[in-house]
C-alpha positions as a LaTeX table, in Angstrom:
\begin{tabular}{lrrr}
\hline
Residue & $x$ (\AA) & $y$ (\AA) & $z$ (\AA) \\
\hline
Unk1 & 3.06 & 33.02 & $-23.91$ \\
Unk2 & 4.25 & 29.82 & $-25.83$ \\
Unk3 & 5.65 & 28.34 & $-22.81$ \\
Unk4 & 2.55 & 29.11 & $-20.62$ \\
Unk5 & 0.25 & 27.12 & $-22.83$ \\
Unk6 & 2.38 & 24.91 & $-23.32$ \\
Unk7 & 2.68 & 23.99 & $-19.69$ \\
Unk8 & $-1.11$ & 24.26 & $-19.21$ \\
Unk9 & $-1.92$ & 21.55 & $-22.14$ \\
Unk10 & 1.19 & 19.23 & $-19.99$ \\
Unk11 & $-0.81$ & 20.09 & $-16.77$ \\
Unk12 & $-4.14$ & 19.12 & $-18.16$ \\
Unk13 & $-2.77$ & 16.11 & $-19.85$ \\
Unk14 & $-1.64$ & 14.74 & $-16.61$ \\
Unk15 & $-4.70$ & 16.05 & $-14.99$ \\
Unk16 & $-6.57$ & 13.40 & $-17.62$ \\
Unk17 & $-4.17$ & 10.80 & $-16.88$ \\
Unk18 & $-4.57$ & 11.05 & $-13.02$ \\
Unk19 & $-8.24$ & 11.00 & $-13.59$ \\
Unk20 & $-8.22$ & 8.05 & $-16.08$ \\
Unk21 & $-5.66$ & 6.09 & $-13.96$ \\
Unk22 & $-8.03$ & 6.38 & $-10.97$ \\
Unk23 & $-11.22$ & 6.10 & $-12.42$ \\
Unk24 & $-10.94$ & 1.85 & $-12.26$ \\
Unk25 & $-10.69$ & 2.20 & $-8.38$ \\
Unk26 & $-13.03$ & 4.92 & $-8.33$ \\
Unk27 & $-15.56$ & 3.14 & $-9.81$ \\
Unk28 & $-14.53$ & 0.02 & $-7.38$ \\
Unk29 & $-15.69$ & 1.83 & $-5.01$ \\
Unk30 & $-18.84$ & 3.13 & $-6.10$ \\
Unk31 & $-19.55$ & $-0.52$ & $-6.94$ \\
Unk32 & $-19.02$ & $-1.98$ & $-3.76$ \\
Unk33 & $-21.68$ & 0.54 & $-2.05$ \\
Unk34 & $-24.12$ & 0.33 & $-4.08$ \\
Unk35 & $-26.82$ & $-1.71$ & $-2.46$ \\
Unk36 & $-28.14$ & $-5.28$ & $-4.48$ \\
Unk37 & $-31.12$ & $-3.58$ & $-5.89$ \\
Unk38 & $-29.73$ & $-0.46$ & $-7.28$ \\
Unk39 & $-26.87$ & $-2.29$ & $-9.15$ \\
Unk40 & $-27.94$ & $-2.42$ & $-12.40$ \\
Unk41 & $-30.52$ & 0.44 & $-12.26$ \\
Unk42 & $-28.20$ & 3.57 & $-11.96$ \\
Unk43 & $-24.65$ & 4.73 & $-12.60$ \\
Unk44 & $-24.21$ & 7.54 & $-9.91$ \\
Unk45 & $-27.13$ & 8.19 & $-7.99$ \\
Unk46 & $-27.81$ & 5.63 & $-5.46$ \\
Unk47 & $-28.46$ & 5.22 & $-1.58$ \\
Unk48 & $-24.49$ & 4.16 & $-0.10$ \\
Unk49 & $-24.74$ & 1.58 & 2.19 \\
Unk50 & $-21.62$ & $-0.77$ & 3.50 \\
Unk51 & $-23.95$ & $-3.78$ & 3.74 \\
Unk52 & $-21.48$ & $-5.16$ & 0.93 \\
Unk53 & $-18.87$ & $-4.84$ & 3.04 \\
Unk54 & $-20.63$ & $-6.65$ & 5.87 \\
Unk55 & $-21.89$ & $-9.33$ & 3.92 \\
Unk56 & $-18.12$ & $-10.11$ & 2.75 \\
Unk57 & $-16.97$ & $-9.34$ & 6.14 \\
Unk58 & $-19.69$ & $-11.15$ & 8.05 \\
Unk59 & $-19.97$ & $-14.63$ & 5.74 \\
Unk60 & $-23.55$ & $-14.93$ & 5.54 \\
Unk61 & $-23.31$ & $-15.77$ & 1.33 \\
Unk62 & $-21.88$ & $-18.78$ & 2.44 \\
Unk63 & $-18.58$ & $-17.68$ & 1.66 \\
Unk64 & $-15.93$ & $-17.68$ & 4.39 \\
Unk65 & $-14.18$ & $-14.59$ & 3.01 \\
Unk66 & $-12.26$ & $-14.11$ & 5.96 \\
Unk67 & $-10.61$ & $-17.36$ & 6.16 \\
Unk68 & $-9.33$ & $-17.05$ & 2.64 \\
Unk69 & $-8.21$ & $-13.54$ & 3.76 \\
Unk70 & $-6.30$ & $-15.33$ & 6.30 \\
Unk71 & $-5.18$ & $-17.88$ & 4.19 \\
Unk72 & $-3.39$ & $-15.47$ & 1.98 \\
Unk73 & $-1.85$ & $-13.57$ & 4.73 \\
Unk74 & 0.21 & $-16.65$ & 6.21 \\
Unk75 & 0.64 & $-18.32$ & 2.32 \\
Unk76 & 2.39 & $-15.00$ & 1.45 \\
Unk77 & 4.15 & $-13.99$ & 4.54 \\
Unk78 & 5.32 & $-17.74$ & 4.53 \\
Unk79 & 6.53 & $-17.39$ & 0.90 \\
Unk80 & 8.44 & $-14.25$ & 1.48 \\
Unk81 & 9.81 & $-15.33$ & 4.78 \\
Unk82 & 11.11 & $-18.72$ & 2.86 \\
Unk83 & 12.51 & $-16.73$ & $-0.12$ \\
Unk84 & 14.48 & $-14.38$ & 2.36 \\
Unk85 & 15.94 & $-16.98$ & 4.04 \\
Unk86 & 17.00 & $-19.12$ & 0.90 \\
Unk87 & 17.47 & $-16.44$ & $-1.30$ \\
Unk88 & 19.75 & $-13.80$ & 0.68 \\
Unk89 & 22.51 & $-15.93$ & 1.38 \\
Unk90 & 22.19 & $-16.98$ & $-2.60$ \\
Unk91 & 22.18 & $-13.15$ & $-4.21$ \\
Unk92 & 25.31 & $-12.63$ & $-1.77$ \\
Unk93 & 27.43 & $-15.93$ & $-2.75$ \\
Unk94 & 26.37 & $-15.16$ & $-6.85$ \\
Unk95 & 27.58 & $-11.69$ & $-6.04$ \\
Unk96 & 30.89 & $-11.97$ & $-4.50$ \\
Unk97 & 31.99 & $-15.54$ & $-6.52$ \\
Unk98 & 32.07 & $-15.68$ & $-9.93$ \\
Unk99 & 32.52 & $-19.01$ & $-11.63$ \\
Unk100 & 32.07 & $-20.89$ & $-15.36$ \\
Unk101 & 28.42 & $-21.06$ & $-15.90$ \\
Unk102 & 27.37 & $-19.01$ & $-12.93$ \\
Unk103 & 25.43 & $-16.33$ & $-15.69$ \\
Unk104 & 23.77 & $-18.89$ & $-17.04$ \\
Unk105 & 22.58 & $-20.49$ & $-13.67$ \\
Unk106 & 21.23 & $-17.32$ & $-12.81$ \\
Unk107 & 19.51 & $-16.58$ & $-15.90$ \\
Unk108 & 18.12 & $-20.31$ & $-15.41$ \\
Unk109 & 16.75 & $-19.03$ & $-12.36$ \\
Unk110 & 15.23 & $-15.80$ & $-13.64$ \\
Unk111 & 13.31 & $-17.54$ & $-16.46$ \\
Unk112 & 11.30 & $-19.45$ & $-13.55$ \\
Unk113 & 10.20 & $-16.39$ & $-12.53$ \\
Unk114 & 9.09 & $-15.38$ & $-15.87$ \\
Unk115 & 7.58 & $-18.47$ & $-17.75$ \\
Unk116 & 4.22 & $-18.79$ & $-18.10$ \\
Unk117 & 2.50 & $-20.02$ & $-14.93$ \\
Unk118 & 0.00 & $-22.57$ & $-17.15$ \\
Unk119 & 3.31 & $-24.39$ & $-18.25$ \\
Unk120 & 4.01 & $-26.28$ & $-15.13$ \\
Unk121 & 0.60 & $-25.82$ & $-13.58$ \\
Unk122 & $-0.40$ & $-29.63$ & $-14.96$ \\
Unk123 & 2.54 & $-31.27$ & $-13.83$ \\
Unk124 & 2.67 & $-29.54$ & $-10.40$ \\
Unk125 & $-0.91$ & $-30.24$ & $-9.65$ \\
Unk126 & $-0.43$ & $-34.14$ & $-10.35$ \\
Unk127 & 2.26 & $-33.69$ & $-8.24$ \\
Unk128 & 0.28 & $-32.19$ & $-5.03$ \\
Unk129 & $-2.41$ & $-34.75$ & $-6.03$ \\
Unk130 & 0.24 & $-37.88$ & $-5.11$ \\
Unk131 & 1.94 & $-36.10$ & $-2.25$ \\
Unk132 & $-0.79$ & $-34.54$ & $-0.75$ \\
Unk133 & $-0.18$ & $-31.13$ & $-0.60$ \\
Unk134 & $-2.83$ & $-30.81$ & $-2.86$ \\
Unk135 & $-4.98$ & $-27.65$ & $-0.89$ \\
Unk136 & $-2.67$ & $-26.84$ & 2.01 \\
Unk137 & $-0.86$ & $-24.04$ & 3.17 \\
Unk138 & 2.78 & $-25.79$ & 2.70 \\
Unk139 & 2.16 & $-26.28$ & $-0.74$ \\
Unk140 & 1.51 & $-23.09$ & $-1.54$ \\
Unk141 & 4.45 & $-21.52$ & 0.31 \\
Unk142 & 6.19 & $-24.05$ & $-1.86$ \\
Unk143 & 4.80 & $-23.30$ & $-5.27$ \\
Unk144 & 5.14 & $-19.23$ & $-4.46$ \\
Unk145 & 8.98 & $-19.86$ & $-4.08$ \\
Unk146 & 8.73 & $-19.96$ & $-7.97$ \\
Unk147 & 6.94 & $-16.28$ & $-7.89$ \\
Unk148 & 9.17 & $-14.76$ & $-4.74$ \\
Unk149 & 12.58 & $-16.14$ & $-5.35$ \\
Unk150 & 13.73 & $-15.71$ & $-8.44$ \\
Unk151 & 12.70 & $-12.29$ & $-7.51$ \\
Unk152 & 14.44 & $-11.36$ & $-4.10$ \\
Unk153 & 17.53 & $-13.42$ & $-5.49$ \\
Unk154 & 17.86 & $-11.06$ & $-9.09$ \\
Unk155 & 17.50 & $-7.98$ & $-7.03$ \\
Unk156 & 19.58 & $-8.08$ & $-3.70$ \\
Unk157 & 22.47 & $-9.82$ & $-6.09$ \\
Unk158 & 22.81 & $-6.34$ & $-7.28$ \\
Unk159 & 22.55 & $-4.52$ & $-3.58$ \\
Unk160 & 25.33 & $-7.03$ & $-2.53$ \\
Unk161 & 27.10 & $-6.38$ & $-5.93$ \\
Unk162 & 26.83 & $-2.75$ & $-4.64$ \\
Unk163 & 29.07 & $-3.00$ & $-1.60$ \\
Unk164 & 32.60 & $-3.08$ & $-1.54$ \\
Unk165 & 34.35 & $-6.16$ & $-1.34$ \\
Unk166 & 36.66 & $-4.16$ & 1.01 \\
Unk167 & 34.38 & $-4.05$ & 4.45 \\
Unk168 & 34.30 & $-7.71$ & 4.42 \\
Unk169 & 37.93 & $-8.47$ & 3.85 \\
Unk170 & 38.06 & $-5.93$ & 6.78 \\
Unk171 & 36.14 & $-8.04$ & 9.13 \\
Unk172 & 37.94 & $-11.25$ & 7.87 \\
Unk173 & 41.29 & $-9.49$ & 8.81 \\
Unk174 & 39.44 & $-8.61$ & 12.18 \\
Unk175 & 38.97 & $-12.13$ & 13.06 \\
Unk176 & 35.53 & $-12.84$ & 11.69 \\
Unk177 & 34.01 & $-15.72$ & 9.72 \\
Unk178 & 32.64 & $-15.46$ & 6.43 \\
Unk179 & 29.16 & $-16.50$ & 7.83 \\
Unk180 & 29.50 & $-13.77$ & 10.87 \\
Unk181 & 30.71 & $-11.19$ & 8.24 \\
Unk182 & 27.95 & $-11.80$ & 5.75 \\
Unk183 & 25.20 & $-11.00$ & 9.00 \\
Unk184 & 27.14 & $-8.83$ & 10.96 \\
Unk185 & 28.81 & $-6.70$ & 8.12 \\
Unk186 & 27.19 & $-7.00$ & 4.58 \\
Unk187 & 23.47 & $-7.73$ & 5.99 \\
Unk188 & 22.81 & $-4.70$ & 8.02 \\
Unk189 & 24.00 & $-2.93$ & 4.85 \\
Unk190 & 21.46 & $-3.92$ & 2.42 \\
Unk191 & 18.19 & $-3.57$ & 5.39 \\
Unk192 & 16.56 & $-1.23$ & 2.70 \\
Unk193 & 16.68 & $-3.10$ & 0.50 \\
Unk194 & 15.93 & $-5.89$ & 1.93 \\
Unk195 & 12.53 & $-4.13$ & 2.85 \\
Unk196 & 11.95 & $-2.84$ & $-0.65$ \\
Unk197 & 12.18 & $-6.12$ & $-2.56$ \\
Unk198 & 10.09 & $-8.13$ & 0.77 \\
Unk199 & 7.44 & $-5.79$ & $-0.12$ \\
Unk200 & 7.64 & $-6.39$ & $-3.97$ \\
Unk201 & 7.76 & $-10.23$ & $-3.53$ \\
Unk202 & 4.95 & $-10.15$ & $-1.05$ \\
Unk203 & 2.77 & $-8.20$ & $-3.19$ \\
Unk204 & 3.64 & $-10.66$ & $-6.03$ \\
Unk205 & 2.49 & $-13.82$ & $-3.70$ \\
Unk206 & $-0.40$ & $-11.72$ & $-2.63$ \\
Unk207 & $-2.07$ & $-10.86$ & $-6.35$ \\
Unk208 & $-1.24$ & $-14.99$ & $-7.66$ \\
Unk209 & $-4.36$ & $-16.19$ & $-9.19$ \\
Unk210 & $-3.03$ & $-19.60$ & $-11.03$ \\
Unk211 & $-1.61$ & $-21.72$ & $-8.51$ \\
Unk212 & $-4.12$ & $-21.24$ & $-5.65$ \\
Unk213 & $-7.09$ & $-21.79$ & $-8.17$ \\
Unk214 & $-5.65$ & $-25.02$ & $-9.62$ \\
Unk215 & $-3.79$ & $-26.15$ & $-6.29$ \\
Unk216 & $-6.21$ & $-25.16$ & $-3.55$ \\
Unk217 & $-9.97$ & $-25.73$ & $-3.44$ \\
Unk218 & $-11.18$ & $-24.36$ & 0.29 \\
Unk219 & $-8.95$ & $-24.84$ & 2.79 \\
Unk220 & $-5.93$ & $-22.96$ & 1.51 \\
Unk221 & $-7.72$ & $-20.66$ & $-1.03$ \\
Unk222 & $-6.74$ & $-17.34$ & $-1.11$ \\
Unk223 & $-8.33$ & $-13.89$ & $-1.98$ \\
Unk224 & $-7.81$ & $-14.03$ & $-5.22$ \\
Unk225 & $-9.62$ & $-16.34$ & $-5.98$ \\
Unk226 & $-11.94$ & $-16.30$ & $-2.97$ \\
Unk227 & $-13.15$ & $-12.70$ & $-4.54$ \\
Unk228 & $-14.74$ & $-14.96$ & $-7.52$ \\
Unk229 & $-16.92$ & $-16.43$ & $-5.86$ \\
Unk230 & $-19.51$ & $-13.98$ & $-5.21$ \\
Unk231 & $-19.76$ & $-13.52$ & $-8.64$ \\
Unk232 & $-21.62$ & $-17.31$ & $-8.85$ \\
Unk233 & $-25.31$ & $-18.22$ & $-8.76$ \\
Unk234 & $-28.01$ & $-16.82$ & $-10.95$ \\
Unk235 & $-27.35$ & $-13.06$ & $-10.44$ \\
Unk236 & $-24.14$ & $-12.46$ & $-10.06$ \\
Unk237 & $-23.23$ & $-9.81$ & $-7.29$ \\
Unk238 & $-20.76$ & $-7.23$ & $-8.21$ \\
Unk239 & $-21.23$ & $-4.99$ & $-5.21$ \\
Unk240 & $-19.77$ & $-7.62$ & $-3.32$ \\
Unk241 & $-16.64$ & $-8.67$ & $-5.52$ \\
Unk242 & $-15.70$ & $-5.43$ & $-5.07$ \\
Unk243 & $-15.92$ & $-4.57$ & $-1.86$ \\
Unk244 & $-14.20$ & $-8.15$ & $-1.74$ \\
Unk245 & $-11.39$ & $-7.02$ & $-4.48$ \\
Unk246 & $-10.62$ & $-3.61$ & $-2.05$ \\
Unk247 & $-10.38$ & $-5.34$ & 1.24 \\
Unk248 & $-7.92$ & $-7.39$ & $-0.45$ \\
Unk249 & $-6.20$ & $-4.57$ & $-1.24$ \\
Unk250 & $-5.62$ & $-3.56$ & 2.39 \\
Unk251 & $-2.41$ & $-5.55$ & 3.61 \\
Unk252 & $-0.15$ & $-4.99$ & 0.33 \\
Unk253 & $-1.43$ & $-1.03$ & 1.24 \\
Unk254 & $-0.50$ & $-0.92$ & 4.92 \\
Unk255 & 2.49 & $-2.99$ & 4.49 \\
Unk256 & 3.63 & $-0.23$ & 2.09 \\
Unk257 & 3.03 & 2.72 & 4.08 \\
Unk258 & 5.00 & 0.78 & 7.27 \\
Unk259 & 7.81 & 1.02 & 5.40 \\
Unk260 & 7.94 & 3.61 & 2.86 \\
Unk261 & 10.99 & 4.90 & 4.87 \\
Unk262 & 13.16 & 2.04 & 3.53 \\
Unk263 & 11.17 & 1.96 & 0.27 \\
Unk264 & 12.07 & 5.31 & $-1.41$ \\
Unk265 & 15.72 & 4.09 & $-0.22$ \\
Unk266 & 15.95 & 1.00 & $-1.11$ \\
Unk267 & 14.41 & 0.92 & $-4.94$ \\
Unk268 & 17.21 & 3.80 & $-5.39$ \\
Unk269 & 19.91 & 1.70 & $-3.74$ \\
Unk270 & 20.96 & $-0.96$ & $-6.09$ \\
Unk271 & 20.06 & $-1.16$ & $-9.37$ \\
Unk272 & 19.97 & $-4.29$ & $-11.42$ \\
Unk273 & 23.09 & $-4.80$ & $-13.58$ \\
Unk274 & 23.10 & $-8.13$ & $-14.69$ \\
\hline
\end{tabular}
């Protein structure tokens, strides 16, 4: 009888958790279809309507949601894309060569990821103020590399660290280069978790809020901080910000359920030793 109640009070703890976990998105989405003039005058009873989602959708605020929708689509895809490339061939070659210093260089690299955003943000926007990246799409696939790499670099070093040295040496013996063994042999090795930690970074790149509201201001803005901007004027509109805040939420969602195959797979794969 002791372990029954016992596992009824762990059930209805979790039950509680579950419900307090998704209450913040719950209420999201009450929020975002509630129309303008019920928002402040009820909690739970009010006419749904999805005008908020056409207003956001449809840019008659003035606000050109959509392009900043696009904007962070091809900032982050860029960002991950340039990470992969750069970073892959670096987690294999700190993997496989050790040298004097070569801890410390990657531990240099890891604190980038994990310093404070505000502590380079002056510097780098005087920077994109001379060189004119200031507001543009390559800047901010530029500035991301300090969110995305560090990241994809930390966690595939382990996946390579993962794989025998052995299959490589094999393919060297067989006649192949170290550059046609790396994508031919160790590469095709690691595709899960390649996928896991593309999705990771890209979701990182996708939720920045510092560096495209110092560096951008409407040509390269992203939804981030796009979402804000309802939230201006003399009444600020919260039906809107959130159905803003939940569209946002759509590609990180989709991209995860494309390739929860190699997810599950990959996060169990290698595990982070260093």
């Amino acid at each position: 009888m002791r372990k029954r109640l016992v596992g009824w009070l762990c059930d209805a703890a979790l039950i509680l958790y579950f419900v307090f976990a998704l209450f913040p998105i719950a209420w999201m989405v009450i929020l975002s279809l509630k129309p303008t003039d019920q928002l402040f005058s009820t909690y739970f009873s009010f006419s749904p309507t999805l005008d908020g989602y056409r207003t956001v959708l449809g840019d008659s605020e003035g606000i050109p949601f959509v392009r900043f929708f696009v904007n962070s689509l091809v900032v982050s895809v860029g960002a991950v894309a340039l990470s992969l490339v750069v970073g892959l061939p670096a987690a294999y070659a700190s993997a496989r060569w050790r040298f004097k210093g070569s801890e410390n260089l990657m531990f240099t690299l890891l604190s980038f990821r994990f310093a404070p955003e505000l502590t380079v943000i002056i510097p780098l926007f005087v920077l994109y103020q001379k060189l004119g990246l200031f507001d543009t799409y390559v800047g901010m696939v530029w500035v991301l590399q300090l969110v995305t790499l560090p990241l994809i670099v930390w966690i595939m070093r382990s996946y390579f660290a993962d794989l025998t040295p052995e299959l490589e040496q094999a393919a060297l013996l067989d006649g192949y280069t170290r550059k046609q063994a790396f994508f031919r042999v160790a590469l095709p090795l690691v595709k899960p978790g390649i996928a896991a930690v593309s999705l990771l970074a890209f979701i990182f790149a996708w939720n920045n809020f510092v560096f495209p509201l110092i560096l951008t201001s409407n040509e390269a803005q992203t939804v981030t901080v796009g979402a804000l901007s309802f939230l201006g004027g003399d009444r600020p509109k919260y039906n809107l910000t959130a159905a803003a805040a939940l569209v946002s939420v759509v590609p990180p969602l989709l991209l995860a359920l494309t390739i929860q195959r190699y997810l599950v797979r990959g996060l169990s794969f290698g595990a982070v030793k260093s």
